[in-house]
Structures are given as structure tokens and as C-alpha cells.
CSV table of C-alpha atoms and ligand atoms in Angstrom, one decimal:
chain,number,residue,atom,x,y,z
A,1,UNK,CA,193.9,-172.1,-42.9
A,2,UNK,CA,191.7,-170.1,-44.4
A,3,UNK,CA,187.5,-170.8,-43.3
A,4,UNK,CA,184.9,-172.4,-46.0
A,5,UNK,CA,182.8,-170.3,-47.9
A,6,UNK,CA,179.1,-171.8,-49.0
A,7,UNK,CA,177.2,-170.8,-51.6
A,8,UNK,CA,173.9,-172.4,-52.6
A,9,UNK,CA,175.1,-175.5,-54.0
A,10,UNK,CA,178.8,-175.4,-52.8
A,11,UNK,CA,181.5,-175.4,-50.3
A,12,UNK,CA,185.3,-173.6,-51.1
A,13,UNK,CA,188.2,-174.4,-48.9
A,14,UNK,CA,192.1,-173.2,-49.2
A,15,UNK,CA,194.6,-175.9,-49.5
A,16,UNK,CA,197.7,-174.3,-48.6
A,17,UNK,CA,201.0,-174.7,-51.1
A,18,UNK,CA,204.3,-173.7,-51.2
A,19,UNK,CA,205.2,-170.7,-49.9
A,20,UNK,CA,202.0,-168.7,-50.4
A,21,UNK,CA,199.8,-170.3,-52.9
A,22,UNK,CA,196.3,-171.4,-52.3
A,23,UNK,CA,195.3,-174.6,-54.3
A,24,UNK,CA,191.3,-174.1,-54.2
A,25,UNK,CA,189.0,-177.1,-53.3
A,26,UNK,CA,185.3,-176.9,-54.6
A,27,UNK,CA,183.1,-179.9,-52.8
A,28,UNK,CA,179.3,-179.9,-52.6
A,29,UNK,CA,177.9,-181.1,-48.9
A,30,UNK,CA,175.6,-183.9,-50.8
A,31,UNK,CA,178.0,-186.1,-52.7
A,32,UNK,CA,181.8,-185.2,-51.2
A,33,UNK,CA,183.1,-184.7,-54.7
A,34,UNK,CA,185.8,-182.3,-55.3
A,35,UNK,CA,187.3,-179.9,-57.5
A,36,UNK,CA,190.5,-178.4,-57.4
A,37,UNK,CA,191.7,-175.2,-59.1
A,38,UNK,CA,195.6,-175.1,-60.1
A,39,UNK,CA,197.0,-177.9,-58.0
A,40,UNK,CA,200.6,-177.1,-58.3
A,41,UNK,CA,201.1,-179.8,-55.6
A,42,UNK,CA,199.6,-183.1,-56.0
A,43,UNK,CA,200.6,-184.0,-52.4
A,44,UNK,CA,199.0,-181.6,-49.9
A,45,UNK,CA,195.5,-182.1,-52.3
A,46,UNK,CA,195.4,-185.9,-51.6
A,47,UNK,CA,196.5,-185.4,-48.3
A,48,UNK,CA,193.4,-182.9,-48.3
A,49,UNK,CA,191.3,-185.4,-50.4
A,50,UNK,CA,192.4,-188.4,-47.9
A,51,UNK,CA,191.4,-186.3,-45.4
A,52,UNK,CA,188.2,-184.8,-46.2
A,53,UNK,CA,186.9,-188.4,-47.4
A,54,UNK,CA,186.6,-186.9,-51.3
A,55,UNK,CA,186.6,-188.3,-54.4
A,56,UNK,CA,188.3,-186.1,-57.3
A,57,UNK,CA,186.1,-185.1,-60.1
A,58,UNK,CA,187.4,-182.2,-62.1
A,59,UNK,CA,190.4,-179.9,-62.0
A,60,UNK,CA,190.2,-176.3,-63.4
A,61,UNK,CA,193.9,-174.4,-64.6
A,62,UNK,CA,193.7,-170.7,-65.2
A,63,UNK,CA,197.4,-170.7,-66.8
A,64,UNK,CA,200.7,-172.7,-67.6
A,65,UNK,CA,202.7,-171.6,-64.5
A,66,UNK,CA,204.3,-174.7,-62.8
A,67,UNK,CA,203.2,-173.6,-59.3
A,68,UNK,CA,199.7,-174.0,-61.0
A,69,UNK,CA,199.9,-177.2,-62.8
A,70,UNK,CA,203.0,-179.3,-61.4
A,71,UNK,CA,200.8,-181.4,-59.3
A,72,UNK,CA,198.0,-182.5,-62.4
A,73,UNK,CA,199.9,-185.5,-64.0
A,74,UNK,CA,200.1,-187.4,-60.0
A,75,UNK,CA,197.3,-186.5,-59.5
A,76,UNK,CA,195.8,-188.2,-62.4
A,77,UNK,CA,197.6,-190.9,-61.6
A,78,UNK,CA,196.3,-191.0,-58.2
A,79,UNK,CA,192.8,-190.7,-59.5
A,80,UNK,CA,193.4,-193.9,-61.9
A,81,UNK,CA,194.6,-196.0,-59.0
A,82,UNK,CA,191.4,-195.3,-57.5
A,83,UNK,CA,189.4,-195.5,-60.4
A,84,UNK,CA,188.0,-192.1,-60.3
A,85,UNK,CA,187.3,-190.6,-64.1
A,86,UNK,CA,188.7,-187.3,-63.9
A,87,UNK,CA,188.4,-184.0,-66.3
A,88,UNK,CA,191.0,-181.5,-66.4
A,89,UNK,CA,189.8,-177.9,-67.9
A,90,UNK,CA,192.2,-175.4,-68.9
A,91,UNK,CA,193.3,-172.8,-71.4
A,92,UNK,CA,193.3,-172.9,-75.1
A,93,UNK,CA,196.0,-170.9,-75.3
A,94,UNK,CA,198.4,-172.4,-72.9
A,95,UNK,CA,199.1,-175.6,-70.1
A,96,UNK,CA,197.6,-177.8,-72.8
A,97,UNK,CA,199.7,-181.2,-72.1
A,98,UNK,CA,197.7,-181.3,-69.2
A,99,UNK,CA,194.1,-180.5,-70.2
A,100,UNK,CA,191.3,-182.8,-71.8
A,101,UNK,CA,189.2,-179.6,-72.6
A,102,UNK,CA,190.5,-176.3,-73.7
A,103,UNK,CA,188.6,-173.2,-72.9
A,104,UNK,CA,188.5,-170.0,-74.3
A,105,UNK,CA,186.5,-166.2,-73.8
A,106,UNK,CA,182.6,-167.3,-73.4
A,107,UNK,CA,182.7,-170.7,-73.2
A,108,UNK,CA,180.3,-171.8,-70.2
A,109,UNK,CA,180.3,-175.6,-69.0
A,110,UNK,CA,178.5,-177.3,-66.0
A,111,UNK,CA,180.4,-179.2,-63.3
A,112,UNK,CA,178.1,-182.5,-63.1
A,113,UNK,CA,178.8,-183.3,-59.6
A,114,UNK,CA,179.2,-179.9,-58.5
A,115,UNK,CA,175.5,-179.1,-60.1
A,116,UNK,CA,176.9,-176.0,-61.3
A,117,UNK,CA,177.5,-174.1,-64.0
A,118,UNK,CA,180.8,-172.1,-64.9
A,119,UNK,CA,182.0,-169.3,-67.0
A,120,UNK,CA,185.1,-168.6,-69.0
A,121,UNK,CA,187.0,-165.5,-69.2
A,122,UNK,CA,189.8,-164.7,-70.9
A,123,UNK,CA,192.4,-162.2,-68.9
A,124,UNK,CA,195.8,-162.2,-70.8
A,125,UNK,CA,198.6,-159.9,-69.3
A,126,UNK,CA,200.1,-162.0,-66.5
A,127,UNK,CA,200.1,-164.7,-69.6
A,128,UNK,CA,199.4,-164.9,-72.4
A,129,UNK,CA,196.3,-167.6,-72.4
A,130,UNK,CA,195.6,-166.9,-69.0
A,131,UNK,CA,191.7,-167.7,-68.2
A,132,UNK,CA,189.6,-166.8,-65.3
A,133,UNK,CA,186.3,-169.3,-64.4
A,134,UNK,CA,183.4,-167.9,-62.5
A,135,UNK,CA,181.2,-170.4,-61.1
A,136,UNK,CA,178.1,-168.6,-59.4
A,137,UNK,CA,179.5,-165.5,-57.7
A,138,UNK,CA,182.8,-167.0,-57.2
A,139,UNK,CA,185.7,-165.9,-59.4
A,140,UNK,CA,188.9,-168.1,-59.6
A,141,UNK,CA,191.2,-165.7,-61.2
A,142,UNK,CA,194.8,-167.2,-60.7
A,143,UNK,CA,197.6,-165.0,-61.0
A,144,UNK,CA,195.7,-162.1,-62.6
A,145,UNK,CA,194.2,-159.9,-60.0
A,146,UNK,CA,195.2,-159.8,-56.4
A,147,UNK,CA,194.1,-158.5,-53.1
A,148,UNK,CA,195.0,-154.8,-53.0
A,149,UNK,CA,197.6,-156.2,-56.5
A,150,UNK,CA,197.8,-157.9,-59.6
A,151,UNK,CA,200.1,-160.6,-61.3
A,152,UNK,CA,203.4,-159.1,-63.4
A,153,UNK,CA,203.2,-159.0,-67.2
A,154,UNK,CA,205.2,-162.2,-68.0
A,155,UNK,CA,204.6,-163.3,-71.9
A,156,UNK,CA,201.3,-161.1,-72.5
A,157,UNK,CA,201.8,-157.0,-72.2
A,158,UNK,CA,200.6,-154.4,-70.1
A,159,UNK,CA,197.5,-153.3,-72.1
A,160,UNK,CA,196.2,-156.7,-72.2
A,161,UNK,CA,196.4,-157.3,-68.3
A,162,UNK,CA,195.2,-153.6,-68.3
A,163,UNK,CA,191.9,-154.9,-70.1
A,164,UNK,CA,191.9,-158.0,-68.5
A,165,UNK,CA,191.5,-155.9,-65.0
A,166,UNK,CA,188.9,-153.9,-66.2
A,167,UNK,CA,186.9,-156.6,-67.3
A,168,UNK,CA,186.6,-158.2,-64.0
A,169,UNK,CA,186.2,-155.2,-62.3
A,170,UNK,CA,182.9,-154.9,-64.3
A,171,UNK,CA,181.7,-158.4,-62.7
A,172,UNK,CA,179.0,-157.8,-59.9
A,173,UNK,CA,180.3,-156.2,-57.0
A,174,UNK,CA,179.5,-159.3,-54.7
A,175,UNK,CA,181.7,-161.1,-56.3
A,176,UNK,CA,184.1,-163.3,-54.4
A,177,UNK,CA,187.6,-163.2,-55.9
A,178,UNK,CA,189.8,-166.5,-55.2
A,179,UNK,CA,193.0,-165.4,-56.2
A,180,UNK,CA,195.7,-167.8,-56.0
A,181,UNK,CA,198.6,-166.1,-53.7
A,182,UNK,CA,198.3,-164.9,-50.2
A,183,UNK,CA,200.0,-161.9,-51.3
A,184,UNK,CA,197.8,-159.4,-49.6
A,185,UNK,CA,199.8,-157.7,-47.1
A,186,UNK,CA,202.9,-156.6,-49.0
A,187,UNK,CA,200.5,-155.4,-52.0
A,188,UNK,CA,198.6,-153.1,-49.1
A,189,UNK,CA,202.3,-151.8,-48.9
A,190,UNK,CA,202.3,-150.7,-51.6
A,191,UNK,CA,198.9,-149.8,-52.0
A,192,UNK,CA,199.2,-147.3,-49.5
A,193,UNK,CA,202.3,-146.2,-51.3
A,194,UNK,CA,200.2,-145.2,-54.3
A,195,UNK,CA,197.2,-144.0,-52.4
A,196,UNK,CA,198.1,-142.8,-49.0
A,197,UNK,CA,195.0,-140.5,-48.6
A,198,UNK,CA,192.7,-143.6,-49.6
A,199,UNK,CA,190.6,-143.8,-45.6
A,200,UNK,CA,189.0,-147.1,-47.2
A,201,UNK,CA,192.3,-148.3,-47.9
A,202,UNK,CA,194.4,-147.4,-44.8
A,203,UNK,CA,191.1,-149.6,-43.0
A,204,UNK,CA,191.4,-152.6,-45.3
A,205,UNK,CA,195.3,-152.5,-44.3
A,206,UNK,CA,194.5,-152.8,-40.6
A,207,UNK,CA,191.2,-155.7,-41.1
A,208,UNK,CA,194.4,-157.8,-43.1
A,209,UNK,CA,196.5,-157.1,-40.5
A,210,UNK,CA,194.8,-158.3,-37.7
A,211,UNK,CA,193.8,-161.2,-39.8
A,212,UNK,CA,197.3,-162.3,-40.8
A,213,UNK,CA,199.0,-161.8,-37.3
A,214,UNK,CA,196.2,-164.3,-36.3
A,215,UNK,CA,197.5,-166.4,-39.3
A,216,UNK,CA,194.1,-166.4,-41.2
A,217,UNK,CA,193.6,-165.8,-45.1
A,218,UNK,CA,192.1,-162.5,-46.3
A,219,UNK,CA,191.1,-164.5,-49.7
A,220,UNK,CA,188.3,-164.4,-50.7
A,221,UNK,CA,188.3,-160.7,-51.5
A,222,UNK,CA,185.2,-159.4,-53.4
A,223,UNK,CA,184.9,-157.0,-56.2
A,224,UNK,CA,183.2,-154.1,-54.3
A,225,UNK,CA,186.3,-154.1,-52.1
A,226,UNK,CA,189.1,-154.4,-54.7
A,227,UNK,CA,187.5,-151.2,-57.0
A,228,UNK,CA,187.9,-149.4,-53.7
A,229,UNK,CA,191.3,-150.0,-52.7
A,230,UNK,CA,193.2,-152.0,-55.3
A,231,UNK,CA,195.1,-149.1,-56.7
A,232,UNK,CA,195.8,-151.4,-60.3
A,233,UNK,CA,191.9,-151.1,-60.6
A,234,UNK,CA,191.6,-147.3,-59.3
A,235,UNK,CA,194.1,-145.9,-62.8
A,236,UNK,CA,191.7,-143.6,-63.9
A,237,UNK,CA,191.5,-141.8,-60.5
A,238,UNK,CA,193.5,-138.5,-60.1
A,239,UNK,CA,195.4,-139.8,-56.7
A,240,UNK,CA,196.4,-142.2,-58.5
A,241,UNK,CA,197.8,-140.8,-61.8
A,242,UNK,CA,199.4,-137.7,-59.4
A,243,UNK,CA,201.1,-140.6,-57.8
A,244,UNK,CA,202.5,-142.1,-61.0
A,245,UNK,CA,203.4,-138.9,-62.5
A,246,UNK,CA,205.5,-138.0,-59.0
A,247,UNK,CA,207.0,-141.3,-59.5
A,248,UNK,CA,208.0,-140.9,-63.4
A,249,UNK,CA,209.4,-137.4,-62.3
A,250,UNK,CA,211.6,-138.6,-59.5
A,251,UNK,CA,212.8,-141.4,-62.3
A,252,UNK,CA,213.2,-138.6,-64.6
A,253,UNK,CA,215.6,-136.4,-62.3
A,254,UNK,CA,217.4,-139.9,-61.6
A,255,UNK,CA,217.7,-140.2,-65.4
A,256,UNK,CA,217.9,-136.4,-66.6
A,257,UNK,CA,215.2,-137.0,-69.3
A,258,UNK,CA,212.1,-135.6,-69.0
A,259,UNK,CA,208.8,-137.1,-69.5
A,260,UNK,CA,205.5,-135.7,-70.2
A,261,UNK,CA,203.0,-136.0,-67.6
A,262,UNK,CA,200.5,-139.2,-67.7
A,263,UNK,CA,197.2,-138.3,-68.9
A,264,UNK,CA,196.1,-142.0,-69.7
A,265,UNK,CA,194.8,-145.0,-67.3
A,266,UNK,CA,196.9,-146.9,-69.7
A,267,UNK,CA,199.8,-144.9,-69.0
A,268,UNK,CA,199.2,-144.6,-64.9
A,269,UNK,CA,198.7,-149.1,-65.2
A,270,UNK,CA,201.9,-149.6,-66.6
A,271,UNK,CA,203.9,-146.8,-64.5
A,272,UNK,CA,202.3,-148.3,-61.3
A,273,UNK,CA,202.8,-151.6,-62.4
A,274,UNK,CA,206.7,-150.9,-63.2
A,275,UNK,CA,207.3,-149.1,-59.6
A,276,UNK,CA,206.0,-152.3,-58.2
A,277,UNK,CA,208.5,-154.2,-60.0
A,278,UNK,CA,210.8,-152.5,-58.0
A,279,UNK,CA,209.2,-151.3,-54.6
B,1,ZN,ZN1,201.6,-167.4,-62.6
């Protein structure tokens, strides 16, 4: 289980889902109210709630997936039963059966119990209405970005999840990043793939290592760490582009057609991206 992280007015704990998924709980040390972000499963969150002596406020969804919103109707229901009002928030786009507000690029609203104040962004790519919320420095960015990866392109396209990368790599670099998959170490794999000369990288592979054979979380990540070893934030860098060029040739002798050489962060995103399809 992954440890708390406080801020100035609030606490952030890991439920753990499924395989790999990491259903986020926000509670404030005053008033044990809590927020959850995409509670795919309503069971291990009331187990949680039950647990942690809670009462449900608020729910935040970033995007439609069903490991991200199959536990919001029960719930709901489970919040009626105790006669807790509760406020799901969620994309404009997308997920909207489940949501009483929709959100979209800009839009800022305060968490009442929580005391504090979050922030919409809009990162298409691994959707299509996929939003992000930050809430002081702490980002809750779904399937988007990952430790040391990022999500696949499922109904929105590679220059949109591109964009959407770039935009929250331009948040402050003490940002926490609450991604919602422990999917660290097989990214670093990759990662170090892409970017074997990267010294930064090779000692953020063995910090995640250590951590997971102890079976701790290595989210949060931040920012500052991600633009320094995440290689789906590092396109415009030369190792990385002479890296996706070496891959498109060895796909090019495997093909016999040749491809000109990548000149483009663009270009280098989507190669990358592809080879991790397959790696
Ligand atoms: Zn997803």
C-alpha cells in the first residue's frame, strides 16, 4: 500500500484495484470526508471508507474507461443508504451517465469539504474527452501520463496525447503526478530501451526497484522527475529521436521500404509510442 501524502489542507492515500489500478482517496484530517478519483470498484472504496471511518463527498472521473467508473453507480447507492449527498465530476466529453457536473479545459471548482480548489485540464489522446484535475500541486491524471510511460491512443490520436503530454509537462516541476496504474517498472523497461545512456534514468530504475521488491508504490511521481526520464516527454531530445529512427530502420529492413529519417517530436511520439505497442 502505497504511504499518505499531506499537503496543507489534505491527505492522499492509494486504494488498491484490480490488477494494478490505484483508486485515489482525498480526506482532510479535520472533518474525515473523502473524495475518490476513478473508483472502478465500489467495493474495496467502502471497504476503505468503512475502514477509515469516512463519509463520501465527491467523486472525480478523468475518463469513460470501465476500470475508472464501474464502481460509481454502487457507490451512489451506498452513499443514499447512508444518506450522504454526493457529487460526481467528470468529463464533458465522455463517462457522462455517471456525472452530475461535466467539466471541460479551464474550468476551476472548489471541493467544499476538502476546502480546496481544483483545476481542469483537458489531455485527449488516450481518449477522447479525457480530463486531468489538479488540486493544489497534486495532479490526478488517469490513464494519460505514467511513471517513466504514458496511456495508448485508444479513440483520440497521437498528436492530441502528444499535446496533451506537453501540456502537463509545462505544470510546476513540484508537481505530484497521481497516475492511476502501477505501471512503473515495465515502462522503466522500456524506458531504458529508448534511452539507455540516460544516468538519471538507469537510477530511477533501481530507486523503483528496490521499492517494488519491498511491495511499495512509486506513485506519486512529480514532474521534475518525469521530464527527466520519461522518454514520451524527452521527444525532442536527440537520444531519443536516434532511437526511433534505429527503430523505424530495423522495421524498414523487416519491411524493405525505406523511410526517411524522423526530424519531428511529433514524429519520434508516435514511433516510440508504436514500438511500445509491441515491446
Ligand atoms: Zn483508460
Amino acid at each position: 500500500m502505497p504511504k499518505s501524502q499531506s499537503t496543507a489542507n489534505i491527505t492522499i492515500s492509494a486504494i488498491n484495484a484490480f490488477a494494478d489500478n490505484y483508486i485515489w482517496c482525498i480526506q482532510t484530517t479535520h472533518n474525515k470526508t473523502a473524495v475518490l478519483v476513478d473508483p472502478g470498484d465500489a467495493d474495496v472504496c467502502i471497504s476503505y471508507i468503512k475502514d477509515h471511518n469516512l463519509t463520501l463527498t465527491d467523486i472525480l472521473i478523468t475518463h469513460r474507461h470501465s476500470d475508472h467508473v464501474g464502481g460509481v453507480r454502487k457507490l451512489e447507492e451506498y452513499c443514499q443508504l447512508q444518506g450522504w449527498p454526493i457529487t460526481v465530476y467528470g468529463p464533458t466529453l465522455e463517462a457522462t451517465e455517471h456525472c452530475h457536473i461535466n467539466l471541460k479545459d479551464g474550468d476551476i471548482f472548489v471541493l467544499k469539504h476538502l476546502a480546496t480548489e481544483f483545476k481542469v485540464i483537458d489531455v485527449p489522446g488516450h481518449t477522447l474527452g479525457h480530463i486531468a484535475y489538479l488540486g493544489e500541486d497534486n495532479l490526478f491524471c488517469g490513464d494519460t501520463l505514467f511513471s517513466a510511460g504514458c496511456g495508448r491512443v485508444f479513440d483520440g490520436t497521437y498528436e492530441q496525447l502528444h499535446h496533451s503530454l506537453k501540456k502537463l509537462a509545462m505544470l510546476p516541476e513540484k508537481t505530484r503526478i497521481y497516475c492511476a496504474h502501477e505501471y512503473t517498472l515495465s515502462n522503466l523497461d522500456f524506458a531504458l530501451a529508448v534511452d539507455p545512456e540516460n544516468n538519471e534514468l538507469i537510477y530511477f530504475y533501481n530507486q523503483c526497484r528496490q521499492l517494488r521488491e519491498q511491495n511499495k508504490s512509486t506513485i506519486p511521481t512529480s514532474v521534475a522527475i518525469e521530464k527527466k526520464i520519461n522518454p514520451f516527454l524527452r521527444c525532442s531530445e536527440q537520444a531519443i529521436q536516434e532511437s526511433a529512427n534505429q527503430y523505424n530502420e530495423n522495421q524498414d529492413m523487416a519491411n524493405q521500404n525505406k523511410k526517411v529519417p524522423i526530424i519531428s517530436d511529433l514524429a519520434t511520439f508516435k514511433t516510440i509510442r508504436q514500438w511500445k505497442n509491441t515491446f
